[in-house]
Short mmCIF file of C-alpha atoms and ligand atoms in Angstrom, two decimals:
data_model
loop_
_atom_site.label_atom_id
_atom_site.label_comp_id
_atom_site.label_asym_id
_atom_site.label_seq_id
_atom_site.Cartn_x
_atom_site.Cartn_y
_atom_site.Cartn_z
CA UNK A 1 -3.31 21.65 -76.99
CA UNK A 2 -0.78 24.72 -77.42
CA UNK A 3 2.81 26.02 -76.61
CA UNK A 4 4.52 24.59 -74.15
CA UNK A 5 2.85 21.77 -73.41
CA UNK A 6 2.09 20.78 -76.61
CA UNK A 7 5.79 20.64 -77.37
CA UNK A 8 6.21 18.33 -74.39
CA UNK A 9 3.42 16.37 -75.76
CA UNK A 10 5.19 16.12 -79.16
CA UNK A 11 8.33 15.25 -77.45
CA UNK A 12 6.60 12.07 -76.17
CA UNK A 13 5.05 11.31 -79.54
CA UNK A 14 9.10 11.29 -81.15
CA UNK A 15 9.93 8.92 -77.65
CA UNK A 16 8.77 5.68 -79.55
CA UNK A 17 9.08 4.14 -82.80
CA UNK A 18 9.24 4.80 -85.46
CA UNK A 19 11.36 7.81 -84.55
CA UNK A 20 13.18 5.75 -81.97
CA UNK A 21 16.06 2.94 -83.38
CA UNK A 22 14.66 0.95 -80.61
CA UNK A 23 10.94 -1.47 -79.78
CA UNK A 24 10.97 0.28 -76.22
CA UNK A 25 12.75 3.09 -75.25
CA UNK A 26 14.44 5.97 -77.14
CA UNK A 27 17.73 5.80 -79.86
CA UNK A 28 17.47 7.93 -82.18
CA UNK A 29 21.51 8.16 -83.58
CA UNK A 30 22.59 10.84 -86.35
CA UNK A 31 21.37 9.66 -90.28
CA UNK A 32 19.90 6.42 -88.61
CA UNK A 33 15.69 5.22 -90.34
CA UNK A 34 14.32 6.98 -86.78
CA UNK A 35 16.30 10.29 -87.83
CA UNK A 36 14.73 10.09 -91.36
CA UNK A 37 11.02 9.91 -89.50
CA UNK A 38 12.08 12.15 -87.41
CA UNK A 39 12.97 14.63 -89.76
CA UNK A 40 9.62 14.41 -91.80
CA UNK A 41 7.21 14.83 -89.05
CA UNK A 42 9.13 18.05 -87.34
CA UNK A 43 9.41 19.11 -90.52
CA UNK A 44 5.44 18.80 -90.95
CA UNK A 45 5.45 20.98 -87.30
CA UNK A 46 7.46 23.70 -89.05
CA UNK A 47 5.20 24.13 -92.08
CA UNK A 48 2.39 24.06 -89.54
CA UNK A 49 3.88 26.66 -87.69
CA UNK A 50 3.86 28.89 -91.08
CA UNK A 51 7.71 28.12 -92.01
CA UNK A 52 9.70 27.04 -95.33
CA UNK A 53 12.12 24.05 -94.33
CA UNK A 54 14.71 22.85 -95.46
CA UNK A 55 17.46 20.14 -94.99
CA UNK A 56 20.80 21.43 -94.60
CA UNK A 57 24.21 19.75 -96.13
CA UNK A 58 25.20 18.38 -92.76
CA UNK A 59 21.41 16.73 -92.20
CA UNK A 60 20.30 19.54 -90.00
CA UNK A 61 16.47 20.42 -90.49
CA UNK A 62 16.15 24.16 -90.72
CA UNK A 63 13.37 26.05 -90.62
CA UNK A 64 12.91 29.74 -91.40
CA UNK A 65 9.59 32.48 -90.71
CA UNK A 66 10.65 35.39 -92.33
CA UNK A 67 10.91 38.67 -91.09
CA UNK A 68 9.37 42.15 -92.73
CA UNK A 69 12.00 41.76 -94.96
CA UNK A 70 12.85 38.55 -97.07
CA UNK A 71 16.80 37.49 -96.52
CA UNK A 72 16.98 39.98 -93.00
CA UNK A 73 19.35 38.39 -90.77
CA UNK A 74 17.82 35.88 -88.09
CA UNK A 75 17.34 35.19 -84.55
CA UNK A 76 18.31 31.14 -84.55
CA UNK A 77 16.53 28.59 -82.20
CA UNK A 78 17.61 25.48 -82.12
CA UNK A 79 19.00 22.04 -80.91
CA UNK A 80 19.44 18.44 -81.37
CA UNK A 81 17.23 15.72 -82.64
CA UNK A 82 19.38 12.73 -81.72
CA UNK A 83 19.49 10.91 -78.69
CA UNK A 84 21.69 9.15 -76.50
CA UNK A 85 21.16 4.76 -76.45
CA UNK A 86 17.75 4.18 -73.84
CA UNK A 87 18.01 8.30 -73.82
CA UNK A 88 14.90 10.46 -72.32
CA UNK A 89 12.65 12.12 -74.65
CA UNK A 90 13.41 15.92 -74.11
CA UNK A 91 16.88 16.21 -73.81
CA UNK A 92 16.86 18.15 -77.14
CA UNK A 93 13.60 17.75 -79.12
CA UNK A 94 11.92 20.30 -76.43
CA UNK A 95 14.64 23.27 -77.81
CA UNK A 96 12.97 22.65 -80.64
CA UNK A 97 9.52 22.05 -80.26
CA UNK A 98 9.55 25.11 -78.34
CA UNK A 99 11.63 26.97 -81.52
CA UNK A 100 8.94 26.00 -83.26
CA UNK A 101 5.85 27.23 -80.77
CA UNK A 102 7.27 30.70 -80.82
CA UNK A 103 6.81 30.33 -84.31
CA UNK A 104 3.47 29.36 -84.09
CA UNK A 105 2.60 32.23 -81.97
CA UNK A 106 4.11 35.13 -83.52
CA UNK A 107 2.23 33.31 -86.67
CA UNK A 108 -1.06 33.09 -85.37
CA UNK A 109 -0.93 37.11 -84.83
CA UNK A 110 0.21 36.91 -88.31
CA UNK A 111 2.95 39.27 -87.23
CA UNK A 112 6.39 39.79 -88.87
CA UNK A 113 9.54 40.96 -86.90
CA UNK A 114 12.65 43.34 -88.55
CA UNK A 115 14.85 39.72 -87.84
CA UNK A 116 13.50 36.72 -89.10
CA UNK A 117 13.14 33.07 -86.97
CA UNK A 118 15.06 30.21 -87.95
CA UNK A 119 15.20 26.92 -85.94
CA UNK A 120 17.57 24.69 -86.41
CA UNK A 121 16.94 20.94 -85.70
CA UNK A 122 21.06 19.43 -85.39
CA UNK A 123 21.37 16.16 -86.11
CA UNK A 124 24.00 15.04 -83.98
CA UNK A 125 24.94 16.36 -80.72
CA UNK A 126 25.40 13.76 -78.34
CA UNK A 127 28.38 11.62 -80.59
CA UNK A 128 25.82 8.35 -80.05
CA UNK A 129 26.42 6.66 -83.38
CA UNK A 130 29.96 8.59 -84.61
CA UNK A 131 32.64 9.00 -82.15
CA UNK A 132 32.52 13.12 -82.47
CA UNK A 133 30.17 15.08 -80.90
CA UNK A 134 28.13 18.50 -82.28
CA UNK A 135 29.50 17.56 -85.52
CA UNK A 136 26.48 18.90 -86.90
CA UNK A 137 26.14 22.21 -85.16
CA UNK A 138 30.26 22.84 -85.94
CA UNK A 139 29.66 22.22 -89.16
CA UNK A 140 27.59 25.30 -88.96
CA UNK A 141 29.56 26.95 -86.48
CA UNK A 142 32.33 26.14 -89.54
CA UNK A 143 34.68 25.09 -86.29
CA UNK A 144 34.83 20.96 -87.88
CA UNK A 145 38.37 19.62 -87.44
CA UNK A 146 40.20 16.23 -87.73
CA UNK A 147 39.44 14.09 -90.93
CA UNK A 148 35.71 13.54 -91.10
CA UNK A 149 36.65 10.86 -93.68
CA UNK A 150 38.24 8.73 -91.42
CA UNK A 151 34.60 8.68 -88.90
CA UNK A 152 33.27 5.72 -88.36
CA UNK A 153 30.71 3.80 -86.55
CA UNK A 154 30.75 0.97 -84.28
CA UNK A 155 29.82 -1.27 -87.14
CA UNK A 156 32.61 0.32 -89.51
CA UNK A 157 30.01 2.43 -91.22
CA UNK A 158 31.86 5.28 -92.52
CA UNK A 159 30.36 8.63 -91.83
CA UNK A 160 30.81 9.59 -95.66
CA UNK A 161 28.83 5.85 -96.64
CA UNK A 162 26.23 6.94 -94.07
CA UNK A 163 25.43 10.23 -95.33
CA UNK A 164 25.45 9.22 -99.21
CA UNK A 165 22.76 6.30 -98.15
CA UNK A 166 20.89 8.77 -96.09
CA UNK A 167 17.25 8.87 -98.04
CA UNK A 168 16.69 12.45 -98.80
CA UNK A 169 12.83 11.84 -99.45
CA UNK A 170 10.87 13.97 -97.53
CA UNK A 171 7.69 14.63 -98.11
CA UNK A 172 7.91 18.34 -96.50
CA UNK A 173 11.42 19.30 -97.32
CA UNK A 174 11.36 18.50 -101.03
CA UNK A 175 7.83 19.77 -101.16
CA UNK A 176 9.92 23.46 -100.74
CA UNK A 177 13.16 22.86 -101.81
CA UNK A 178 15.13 20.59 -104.38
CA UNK A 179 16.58 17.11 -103.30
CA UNK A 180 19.77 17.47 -101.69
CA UNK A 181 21.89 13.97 -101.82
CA UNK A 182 23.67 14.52 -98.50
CA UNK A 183 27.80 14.24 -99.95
CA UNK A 184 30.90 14.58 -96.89
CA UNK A 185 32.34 16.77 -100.00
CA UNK A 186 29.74 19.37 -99.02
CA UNK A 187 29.02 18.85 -95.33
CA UNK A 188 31.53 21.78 -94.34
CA UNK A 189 28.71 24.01 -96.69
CA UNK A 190 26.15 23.85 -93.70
CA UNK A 191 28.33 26.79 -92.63
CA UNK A 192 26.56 30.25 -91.45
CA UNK A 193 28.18 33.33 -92.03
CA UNK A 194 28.16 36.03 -88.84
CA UNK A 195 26.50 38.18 -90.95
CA UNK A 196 23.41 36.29 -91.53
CA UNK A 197 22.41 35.37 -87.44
CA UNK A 198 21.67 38.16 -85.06
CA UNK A 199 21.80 35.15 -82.06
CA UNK A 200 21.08 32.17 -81.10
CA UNK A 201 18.92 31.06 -78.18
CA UNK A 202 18.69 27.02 -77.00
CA UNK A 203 16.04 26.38 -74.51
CA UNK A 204 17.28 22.71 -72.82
CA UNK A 205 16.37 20.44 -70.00
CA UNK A 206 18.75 20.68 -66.76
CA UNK A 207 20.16 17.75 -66.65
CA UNK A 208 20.85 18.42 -62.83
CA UNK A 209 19.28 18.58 -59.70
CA UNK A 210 19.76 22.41 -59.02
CA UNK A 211 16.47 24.04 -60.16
CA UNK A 212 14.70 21.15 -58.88
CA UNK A 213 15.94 21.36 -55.23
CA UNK A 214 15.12 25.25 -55.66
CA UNK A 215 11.71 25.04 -56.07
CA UNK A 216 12.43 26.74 -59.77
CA UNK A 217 11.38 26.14 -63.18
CA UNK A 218 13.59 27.46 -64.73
CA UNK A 219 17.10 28.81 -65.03
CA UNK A 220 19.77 30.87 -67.05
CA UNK A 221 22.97 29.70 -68.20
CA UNK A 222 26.02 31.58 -67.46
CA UNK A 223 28.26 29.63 -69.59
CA UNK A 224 29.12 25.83 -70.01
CA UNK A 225 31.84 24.30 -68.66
CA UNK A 226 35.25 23.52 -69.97
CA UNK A 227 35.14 19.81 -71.42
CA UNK A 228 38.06 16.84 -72.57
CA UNK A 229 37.42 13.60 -73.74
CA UNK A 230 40.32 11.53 -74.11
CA UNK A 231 39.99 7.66 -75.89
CA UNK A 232 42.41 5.16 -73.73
CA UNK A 233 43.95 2.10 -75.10
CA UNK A 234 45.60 -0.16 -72.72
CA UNK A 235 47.73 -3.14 -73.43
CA UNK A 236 48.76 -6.00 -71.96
CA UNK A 237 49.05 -9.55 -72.71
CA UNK A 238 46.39 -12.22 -72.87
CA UNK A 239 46.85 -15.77 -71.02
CA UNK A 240 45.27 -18.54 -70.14
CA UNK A 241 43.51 -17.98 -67.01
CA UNK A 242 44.33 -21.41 -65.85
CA UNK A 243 47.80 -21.49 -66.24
CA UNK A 244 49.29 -18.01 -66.44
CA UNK A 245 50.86 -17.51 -62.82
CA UNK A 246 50.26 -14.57 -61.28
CA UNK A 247 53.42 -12.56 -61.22
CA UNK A 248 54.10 -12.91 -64.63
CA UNK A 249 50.75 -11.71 -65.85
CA UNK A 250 50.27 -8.66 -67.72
CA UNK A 251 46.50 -8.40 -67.01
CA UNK A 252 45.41 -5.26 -68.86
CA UNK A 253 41.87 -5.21 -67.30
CA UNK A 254 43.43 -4.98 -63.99
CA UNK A 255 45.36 -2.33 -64.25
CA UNK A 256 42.43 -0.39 -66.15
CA UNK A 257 40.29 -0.63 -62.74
CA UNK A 258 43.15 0.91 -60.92
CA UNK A 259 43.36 4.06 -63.56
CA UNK A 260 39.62 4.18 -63.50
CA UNK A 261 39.41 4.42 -59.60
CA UNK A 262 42.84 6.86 -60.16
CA UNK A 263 40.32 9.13 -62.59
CA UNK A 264 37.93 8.96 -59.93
CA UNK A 265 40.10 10.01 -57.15
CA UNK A 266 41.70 12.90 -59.05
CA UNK A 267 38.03 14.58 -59.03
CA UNK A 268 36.75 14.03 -55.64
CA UNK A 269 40.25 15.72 -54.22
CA UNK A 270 39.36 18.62 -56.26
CA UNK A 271 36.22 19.35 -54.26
CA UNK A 272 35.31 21.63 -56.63
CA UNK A 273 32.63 22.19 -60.03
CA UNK A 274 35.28 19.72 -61.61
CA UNK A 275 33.86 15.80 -62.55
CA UNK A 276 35.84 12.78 -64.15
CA UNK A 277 34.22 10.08 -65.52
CA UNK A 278 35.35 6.38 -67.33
CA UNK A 279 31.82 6.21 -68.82
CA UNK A 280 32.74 3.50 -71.54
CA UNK A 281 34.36 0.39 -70.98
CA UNK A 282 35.90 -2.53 -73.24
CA UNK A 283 37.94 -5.87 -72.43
CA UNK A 284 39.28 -8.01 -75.14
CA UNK A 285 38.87 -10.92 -75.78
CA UNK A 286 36.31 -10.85 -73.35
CA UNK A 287 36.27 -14.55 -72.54
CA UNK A 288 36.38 -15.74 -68.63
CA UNK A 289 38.95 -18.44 -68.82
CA UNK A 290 41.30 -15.52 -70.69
CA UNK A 291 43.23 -12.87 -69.36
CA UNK A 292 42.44 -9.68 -70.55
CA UNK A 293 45.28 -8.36 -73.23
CA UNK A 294 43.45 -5.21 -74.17
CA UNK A 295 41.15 -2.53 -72.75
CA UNK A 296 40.02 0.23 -74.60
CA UNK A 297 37.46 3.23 -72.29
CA UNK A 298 36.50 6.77 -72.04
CA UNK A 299 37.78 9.66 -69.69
CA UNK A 300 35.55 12.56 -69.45
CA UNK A 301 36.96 15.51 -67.35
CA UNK A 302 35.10 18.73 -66.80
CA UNK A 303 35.23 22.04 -65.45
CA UNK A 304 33.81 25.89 -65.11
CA UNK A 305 37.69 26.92 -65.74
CA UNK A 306 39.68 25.27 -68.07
CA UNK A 307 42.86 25.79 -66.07
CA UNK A 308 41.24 23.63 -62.95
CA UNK A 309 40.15 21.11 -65.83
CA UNK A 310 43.88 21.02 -67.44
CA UNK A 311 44.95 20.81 -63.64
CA UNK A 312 43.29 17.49 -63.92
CA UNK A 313 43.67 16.18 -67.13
CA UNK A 314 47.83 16.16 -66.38
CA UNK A 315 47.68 14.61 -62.87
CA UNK A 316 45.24 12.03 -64.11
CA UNK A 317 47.38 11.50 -67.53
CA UNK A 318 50.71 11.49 -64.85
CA UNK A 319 48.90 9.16 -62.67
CA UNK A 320 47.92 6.81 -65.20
CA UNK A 321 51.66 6.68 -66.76
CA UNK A 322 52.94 5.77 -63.35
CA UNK A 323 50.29 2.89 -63.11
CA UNK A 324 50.64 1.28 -66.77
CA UNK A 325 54.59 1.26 -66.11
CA UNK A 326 54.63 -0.36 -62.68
CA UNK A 327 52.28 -3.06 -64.42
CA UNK A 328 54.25 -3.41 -67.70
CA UNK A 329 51.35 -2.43 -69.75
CA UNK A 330 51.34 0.15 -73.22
CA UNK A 331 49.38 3.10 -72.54
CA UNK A 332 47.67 5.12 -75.96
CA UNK A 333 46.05 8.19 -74.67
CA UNK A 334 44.48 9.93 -77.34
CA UNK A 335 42.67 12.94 -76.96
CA UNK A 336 39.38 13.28 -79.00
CA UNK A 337 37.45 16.06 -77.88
CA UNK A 338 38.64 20.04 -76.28
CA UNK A 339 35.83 22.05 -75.47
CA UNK A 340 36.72 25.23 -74.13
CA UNK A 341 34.73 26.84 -71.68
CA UNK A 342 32.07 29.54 -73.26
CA UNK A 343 30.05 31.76 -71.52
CA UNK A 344 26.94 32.28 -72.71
CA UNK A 345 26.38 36.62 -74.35
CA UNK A 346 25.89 39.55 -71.45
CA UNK A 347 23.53 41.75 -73.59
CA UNK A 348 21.58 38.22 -74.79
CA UNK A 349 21.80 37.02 -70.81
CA UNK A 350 19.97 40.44 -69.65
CA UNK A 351 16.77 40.26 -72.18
CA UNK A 352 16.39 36.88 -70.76
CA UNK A 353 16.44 37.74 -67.06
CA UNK A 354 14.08 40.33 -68.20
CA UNK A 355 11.84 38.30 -69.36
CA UNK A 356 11.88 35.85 -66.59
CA UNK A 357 11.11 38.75 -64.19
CA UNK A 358 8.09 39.59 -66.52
CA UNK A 359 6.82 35.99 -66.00
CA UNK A 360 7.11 36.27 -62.44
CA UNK A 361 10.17 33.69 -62.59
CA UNK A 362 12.95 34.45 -59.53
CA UNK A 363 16.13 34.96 -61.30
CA UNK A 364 18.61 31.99 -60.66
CA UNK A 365 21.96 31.78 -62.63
CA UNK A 366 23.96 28.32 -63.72
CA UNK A 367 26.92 27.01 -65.59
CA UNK A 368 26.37 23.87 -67.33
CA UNK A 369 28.39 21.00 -66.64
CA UNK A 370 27.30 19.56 -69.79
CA UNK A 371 28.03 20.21 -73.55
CA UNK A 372 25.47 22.20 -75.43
CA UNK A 373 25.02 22.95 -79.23
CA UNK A 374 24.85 26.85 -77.66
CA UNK A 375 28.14 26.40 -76.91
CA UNK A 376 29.60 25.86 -80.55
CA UNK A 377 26.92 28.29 -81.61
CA UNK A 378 28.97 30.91 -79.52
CA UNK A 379 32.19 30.36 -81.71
CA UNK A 380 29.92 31.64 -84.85
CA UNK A 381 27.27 34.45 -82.83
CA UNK A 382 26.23 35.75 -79.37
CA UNK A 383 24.42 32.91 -77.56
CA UNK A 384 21.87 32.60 -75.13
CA UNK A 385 20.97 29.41 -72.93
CA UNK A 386 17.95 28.56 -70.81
CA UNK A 387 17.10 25.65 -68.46
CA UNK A 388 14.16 23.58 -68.01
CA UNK A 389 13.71 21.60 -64.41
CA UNK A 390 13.29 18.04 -65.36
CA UNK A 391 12.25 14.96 -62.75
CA UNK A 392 14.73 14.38 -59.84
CA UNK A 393 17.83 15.76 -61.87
CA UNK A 394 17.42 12.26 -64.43
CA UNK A 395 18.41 12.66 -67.92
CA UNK A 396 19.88 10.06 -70.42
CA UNK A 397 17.40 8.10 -69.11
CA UNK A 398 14.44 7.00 -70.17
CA UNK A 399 12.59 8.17 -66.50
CA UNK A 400 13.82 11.53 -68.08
CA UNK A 401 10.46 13.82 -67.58
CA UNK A 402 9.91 16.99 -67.83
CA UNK A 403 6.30 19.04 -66.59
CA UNK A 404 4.55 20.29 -69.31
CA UNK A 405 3.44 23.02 -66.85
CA UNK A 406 7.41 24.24 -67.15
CA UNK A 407 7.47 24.16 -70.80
CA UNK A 408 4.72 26.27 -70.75
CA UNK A 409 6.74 29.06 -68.65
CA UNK A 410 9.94 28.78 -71.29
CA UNK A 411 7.75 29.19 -73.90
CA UNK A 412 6.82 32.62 -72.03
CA UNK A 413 10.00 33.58 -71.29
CA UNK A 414 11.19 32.53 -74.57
CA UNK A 415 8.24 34.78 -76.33
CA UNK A 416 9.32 37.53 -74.05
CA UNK A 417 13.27 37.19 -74.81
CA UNK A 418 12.09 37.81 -78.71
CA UNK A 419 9.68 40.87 -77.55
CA UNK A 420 12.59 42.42 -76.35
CA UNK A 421 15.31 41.42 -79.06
CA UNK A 422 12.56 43.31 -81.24
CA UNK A 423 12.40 46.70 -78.93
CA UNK A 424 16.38 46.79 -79.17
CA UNK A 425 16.91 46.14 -82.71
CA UNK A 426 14.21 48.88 -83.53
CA UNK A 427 15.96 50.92 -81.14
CA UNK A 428 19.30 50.49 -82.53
CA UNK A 429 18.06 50.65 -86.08
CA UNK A 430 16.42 54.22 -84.71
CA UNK A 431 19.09 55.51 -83.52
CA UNK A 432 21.25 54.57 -86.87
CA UNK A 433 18.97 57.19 -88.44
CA UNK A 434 19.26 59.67 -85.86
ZN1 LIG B 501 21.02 17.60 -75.05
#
């Protein structure tokens, strides 16, 4: 097997242990044993596919095919190798496996471009394990903020204890470079410079329904939507459910269903692209004979504009105020996570419809409503985005499936994309002489 599929195939071989945390189904969390795996057997793909890798300071694997000239600036593929808890297998592993496959290709012709190839494999995207998300691509991006030493994980491990524990013993990695202990004192040095990428391309499942209801296989990203993630804290006080009457409770948990059905109700009025969710959802103590004293959950809020998204955020923050007070209950709302909107690069966006209408592909245009490493990559170079259908819309889910058929057209277009990426930098490169 080749291309496309085969990088669906390979996607289902990384589904299951040992690259998953879990017996059945798929966690694979940033600097976790099914990471380490992970890393040495994609590694093995990129040395198959004729590249020197290497593992970055921030734990990214990075692979790099040279171009006709050693140290020429590169076109960068990539994105991530973690996974959401019971995720689906191709919500990032198929970027790159199919990085990799162009790779392969342009390898097999033994052919060497005036850019070289690098694909990146990020290590954390989704926030699983860490409560920060894309810390691996911003650390690349060099947009990191907030005090990385104070990240921790649900079990208290810090993100600095995880990353000096991380075994760096890889079989392909070290085989090319030096061992690199992994140190938070040099994470920010996973930084690119400008100077050094000439773009970056991410080829990603949907994660939607549109190209599926379409009749399309594929589709190319406009932009990605505006994004805040705020971290609530509600308190109250905690009672005996037997004997606490009921005006003089201070039931946090109820009050928390009202804000989340408030959160709820905020979106749906705004008819719109805009979407709230409470996604995450704690009571404490979590006993049934106890009133609950203290809830702590998630607000997601997204949008194609940021103003329409900031719209929300305040009348859902206002709304929220107005229900803690009437219930006598301490409201923390801390925001962890501001996103703005990107759109994707016009002159990167064109060679890609080109090379859809080359494969025959109709030409359908979509924001995403979700976060992307692409989008982060945009702070540091032009970026480019394309879709992949997947099954009835499903993703971070384990019924997440994607036709191998369709992998096998993005590896086309992708091919196609760097055909034409090496027409205009010859072209530009003539006309610097002329
Ligand atoms: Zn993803």
């Amino acid at each position: 097997m080749v291309g496309g599929a085969r990088a669906a195939a390979r996607c289902d071989v990384l589904g299951r242990a040992p690259y998953s945390e879990f017996e059945h189904g798929l966690y694979r969390g940033y600097l976790t044993p099914a990471h380490h795996t992970t890393l040495d057997l994609v590694g093995a793909w990129m040395v198959e596919a004729g590249m020197h890798v290497d593992l970055d300071p921030a734990a990214n694997l990075l692979g790099r095919y040279e171009g006709q000239n050693p140290g020429a600036p590169a076109l960068v593929i990539g994105s991530h190798l973690d996974s959401v808890r019971d995720g689906g297998r191709y919500d990032g592993p198929l970027g790159v496996l199919l990085g990799i496959e162009c790779v392969a290709a342009l390898n097999d012709q033994q052919r060497r471009l005036p850019f070289a190839i690098e694909v990146y494999g990020f290590g954390d995207e989704e926030g699983s394990r860490f409560p920060a998300a894309m810390l691996t691509s911003r650390a690349v991006a060099g947009t990191l903020d907030g005090d990385l030493a104070r990240i921790a994980d649900a079990d208290g491990v810090s993100l600095a204890a995880a990353l000096a524990s991380f075994k760096t013993d890889y079989d392909v990695v070290t085989a090319s470079t030096p061992t690199r202990r992994l140190d938070l004192k040099t994470f920010e040095a996973a930084r690119r410079s400008p100077g050094d990428i000439v773009g970056y391309l991410e080829a990603h499942i949907e994660q939607g329904p549109v190209l599926e209801a379409e009749g399309l296989a594929l589709g190319i990203v406009t932009g990605i939507a505006a994004q805040l993630r705020y971290a609530v804290t509600l308190r109250g006080a905690a009672g005996h459910a037997g004997t606490s009457s009921m005006p003089l409770r201070r039931d946090a948990l109820a009050g928390a269903a009202e804000m989340v059905l408030a959160v709820e109700q905020v979106a749906r009025r705004d008819a719109s692209d805009l979407v709230a969710t409470v996604g995450k959802f704690e009571a404490a103590p979590g006993a049934a004979n106890v009133i609950a004293g203290e809830v702590r959950f998630s607000i997601d809020i997204r949008a194609g504009e940021a103003a329409r998204r900031d719209r929300a955020a305040k009348a859902i923050e206002e709304k929220l105020e107005l229900l803690a007070s009437q219930r006598g209950l301490v409201l923390d709302l801390a925001l962890v996570h501001d996103l703005p909107a990107s759109p994707c690069d016009a002159a990167l966006m064109q060679l890609l419809e080109s090379a859809m209408a080359e494969a025959g592909q109709p030409l359908r245009r979509l924001v995403s409503g979700a976060g992307h490493d692409a989008m982060v990559m945009s702070a540091l170079c032009p970026a480019a985005m394309l879709f992949i259908r997947c099954k009835d819309g499903v993703s971070h889910n384990p019924a997440e499936h994607v036709e191998p058929g369709d992998a096998d057209v993005a590896l086309e277009v992708m091919l196609g994309f760097i055909e034409r990426l090496n027409r205009k930098v010859l072209g530009e490169s003539l006309a610097d002489r002329t």
